CSV table of C-alpha atoms in Angstrom, one decimal:
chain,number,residue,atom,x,y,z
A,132,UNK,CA,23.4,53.9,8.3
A,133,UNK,CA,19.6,53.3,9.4
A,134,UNK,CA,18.6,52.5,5.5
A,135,UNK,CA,21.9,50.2,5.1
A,136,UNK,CA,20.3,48.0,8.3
A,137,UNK,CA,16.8,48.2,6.4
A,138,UNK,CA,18.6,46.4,3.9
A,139,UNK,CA,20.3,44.0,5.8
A,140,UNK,CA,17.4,43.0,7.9
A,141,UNK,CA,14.6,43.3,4.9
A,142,UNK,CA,17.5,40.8,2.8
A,143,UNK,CA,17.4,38.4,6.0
A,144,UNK,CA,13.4,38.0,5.6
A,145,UNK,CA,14.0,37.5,1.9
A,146,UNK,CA,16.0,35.0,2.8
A,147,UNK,CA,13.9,33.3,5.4
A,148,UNK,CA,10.9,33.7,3.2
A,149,UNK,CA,12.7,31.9,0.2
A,150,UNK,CA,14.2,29.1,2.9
A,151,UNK,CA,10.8,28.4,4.2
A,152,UNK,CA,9.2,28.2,0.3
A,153,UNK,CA,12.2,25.9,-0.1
A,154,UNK,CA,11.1,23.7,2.8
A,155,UNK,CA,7.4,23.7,2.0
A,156,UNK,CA,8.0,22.9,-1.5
A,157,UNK,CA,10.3,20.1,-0.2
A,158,UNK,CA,7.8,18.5,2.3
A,159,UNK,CA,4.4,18.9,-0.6
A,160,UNK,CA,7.4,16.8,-3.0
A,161,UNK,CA,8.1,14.0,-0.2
A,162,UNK,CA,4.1,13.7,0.5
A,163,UNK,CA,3.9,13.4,-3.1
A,164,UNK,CA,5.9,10.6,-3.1
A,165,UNK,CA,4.7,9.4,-0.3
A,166,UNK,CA,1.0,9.1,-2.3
A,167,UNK,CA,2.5,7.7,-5.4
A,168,UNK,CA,4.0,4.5,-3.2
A,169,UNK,CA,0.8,3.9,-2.3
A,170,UNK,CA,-0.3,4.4,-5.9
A,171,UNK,CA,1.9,1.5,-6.2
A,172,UNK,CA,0.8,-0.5,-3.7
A,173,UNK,CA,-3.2,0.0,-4.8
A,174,UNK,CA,-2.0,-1.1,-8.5
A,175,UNK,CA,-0.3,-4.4,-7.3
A,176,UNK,CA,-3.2,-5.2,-5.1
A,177,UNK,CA,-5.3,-4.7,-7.8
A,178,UNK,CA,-3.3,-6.7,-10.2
A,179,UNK,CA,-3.4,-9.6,-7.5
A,180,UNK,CA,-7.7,-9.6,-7.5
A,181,UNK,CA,-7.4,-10.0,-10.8
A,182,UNK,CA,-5.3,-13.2,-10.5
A,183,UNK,CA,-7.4,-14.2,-7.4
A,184,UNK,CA,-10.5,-13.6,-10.5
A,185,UNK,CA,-9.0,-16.0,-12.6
A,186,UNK,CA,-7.9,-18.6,-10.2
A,187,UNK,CA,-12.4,-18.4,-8.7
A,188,UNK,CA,-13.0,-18.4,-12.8
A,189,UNK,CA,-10.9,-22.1,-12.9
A,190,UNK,CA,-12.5,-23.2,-9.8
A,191,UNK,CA,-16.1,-22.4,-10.6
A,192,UNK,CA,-15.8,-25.5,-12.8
A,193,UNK,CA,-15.0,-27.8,-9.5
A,194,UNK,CA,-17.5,-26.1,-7.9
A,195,UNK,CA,-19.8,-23.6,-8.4
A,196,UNK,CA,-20.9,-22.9,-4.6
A,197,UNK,CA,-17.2,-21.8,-3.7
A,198,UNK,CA,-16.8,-20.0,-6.9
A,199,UNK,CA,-20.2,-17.9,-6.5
A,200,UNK,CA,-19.0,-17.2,-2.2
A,201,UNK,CA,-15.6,-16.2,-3.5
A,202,UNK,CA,-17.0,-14.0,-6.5
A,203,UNK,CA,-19.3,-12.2,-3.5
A,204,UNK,CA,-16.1,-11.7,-1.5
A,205,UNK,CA,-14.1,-9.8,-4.4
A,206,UNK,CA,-17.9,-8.0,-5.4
A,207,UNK,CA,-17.6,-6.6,-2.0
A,208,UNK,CA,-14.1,-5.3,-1.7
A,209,UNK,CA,-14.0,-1.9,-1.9
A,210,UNK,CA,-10.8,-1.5,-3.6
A,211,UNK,CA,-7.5,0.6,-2.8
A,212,UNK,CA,-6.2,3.7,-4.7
A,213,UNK,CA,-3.7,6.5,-4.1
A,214,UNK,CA,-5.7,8.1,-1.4
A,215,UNK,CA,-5.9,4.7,1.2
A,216,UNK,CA,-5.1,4.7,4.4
A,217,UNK,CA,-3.0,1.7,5.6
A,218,UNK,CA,-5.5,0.8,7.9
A,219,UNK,CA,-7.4,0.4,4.3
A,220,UNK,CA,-5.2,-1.5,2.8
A,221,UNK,CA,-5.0,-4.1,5.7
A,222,UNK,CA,-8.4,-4.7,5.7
A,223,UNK,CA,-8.4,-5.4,2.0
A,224,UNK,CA,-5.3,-8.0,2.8
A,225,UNK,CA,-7.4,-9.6,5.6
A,226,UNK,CA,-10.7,-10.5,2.4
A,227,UNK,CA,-8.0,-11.2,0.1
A,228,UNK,CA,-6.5,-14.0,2.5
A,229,UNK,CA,-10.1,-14.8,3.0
A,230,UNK,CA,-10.4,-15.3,-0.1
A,231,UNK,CA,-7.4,-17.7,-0.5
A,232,UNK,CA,-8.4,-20.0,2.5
A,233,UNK,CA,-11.7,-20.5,0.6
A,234,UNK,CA,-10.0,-21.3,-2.4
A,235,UNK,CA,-7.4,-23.4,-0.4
A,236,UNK,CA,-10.9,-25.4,0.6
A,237,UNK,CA,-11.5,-26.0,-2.9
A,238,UNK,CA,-8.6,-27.0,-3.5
A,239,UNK,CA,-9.0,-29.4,-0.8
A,240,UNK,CA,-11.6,-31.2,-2.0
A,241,UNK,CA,-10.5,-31.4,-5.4
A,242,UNK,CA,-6.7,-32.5,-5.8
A,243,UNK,CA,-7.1,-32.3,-9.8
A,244,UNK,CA,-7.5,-29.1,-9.6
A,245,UNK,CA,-4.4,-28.4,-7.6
A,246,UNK,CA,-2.3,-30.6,-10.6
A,247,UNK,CA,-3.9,-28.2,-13.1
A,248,UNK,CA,-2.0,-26.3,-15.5
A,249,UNK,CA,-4.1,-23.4,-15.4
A,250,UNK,CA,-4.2,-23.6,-11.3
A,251,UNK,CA,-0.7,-23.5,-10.9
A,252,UNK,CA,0.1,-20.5,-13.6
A,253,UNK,CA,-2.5,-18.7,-11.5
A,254,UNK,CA,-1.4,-19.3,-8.4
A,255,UNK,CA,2.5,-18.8,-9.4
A,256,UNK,CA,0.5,-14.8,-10.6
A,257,UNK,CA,-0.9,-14.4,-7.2
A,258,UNK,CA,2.3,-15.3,-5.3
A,259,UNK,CA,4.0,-12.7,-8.0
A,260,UNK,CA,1.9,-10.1,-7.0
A,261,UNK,CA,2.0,-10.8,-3.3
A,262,UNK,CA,5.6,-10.3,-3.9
A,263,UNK,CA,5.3,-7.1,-5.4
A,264,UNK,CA,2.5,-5.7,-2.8
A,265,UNK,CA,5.5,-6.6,-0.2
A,266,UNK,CA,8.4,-4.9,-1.9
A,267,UNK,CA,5.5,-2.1,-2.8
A,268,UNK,CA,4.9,-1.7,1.2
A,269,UNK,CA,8.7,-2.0,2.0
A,270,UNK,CA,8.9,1.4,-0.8
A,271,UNK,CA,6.2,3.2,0.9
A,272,UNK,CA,7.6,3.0,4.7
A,273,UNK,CA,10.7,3.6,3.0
A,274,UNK,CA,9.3,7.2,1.5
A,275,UNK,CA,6.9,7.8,4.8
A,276,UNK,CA,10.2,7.6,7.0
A,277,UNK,CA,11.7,10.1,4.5
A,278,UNK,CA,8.6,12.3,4.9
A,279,UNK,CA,8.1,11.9,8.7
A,280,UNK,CA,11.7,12.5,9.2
A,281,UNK,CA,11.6,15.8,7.1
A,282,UNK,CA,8.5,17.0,9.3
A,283,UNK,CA,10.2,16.5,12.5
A,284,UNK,CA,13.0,17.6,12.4
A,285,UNK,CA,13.8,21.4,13.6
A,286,UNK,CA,13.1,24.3,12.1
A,287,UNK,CA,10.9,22.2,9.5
A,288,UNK,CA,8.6,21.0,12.5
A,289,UNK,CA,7.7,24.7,13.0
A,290,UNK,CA,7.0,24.8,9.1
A,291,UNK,CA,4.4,21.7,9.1
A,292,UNK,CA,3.2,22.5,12.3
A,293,UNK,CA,2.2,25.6,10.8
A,294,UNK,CA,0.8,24.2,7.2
A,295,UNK,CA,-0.6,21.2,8.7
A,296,UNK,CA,1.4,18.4,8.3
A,297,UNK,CA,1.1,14.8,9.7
A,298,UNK,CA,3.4,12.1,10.0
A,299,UNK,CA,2.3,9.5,8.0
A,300,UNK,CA,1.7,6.0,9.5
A,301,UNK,CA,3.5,2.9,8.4
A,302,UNK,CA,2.6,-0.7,7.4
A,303,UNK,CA,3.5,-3.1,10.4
A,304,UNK,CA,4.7,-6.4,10.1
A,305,UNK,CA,2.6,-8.7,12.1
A,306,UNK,CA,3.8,-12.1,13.3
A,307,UNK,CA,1.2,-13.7,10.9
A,308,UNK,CA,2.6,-12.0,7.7
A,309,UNK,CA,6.3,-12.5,8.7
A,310,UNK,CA,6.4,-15.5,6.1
A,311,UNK,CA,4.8,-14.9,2.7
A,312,UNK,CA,1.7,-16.6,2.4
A,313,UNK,CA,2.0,-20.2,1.3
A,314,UNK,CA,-1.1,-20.8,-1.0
């Protein structure tokens, strides 16, 4: 009798050990994803410094003194990549509109430029890519809600509280980037 509820109670920690390996392996999976929307994220905002690299590259001929500011501006960035925070990608967002009010200055001053073929092809690139940065963001809070919500709830708080897992923050929408940018 005593060795049949050894077995009982040593199958019951089996089974908790193999239920908590299933939840750990479950929360590592959803902070996995979690990293590879912001993989996504760092690869459209790089894709939309290029196009911002192009469009300085067809105003230099306008103006070499905005083209040289604007080339110091993307020199100085220091780039996103799977491991960002969000507070990191913001603050590239805030030189990349930088950026785009100096070339809106440009611009300005030199309507031609504005009628330009290659201009416009560039600019219709940057407002592609701002799209996709947006729908990139929308993914990520997406997968950190998935993630947050899987380390909250009971028993799997116990689990991350014990392997030291943090809810993940989001991207907020602030009342200036409620419209997309018109550049």
């Amino acid at each position: 009798m005593g060795m049949i509820i050894g077995l009982v109670v040593l199958a019951l920690i089996a089974l908790v050990v193999v239920w908590v390996i299933g939840r750990y392996n479950q929360m590592i999976g959803t902070a996995e994803m979690v990293d590879n929307a912001m993989a996504q994220i760092a690869a459209q905002v790089e894709s939309r410094w290029d196009a911002l690299s192009n469009l300085i590259s067809a105003t230099k001929s306008y103006q070499s003194h905005e083209a040289d500011t604007l080339k110091q501006i993307v020199h100085e960035r220091s780039g996103v990549s799977r491991q960002s925070s969000v507070s990191q990608i913001e603050e590239d967002q805030a030189q990349f509109e930088r950026a785009m009010r100096a070339i809106d200055v440009v611009v300005e001053q030199y309507p031609d430029l504005k009628a330009s073929g290659v201009y416009q092809q560039t600019m219709s690139n940057v407002d592609k890519y701002e799209n996709n940065v947006r729908q990139s963001r929308m993914v990520f809070n997406d997968m950190v809600t998935k993630f947050n919500r899987l380390i909250k709830v009971f028993p799997n708080s116990i689990i991350a509280n014990l392997t030291g897992f943090q809810p993940k923050d989001y991207f907020k929408s602030s009342p200036d980037k409620a419209e997309m940018p018109q550049w």
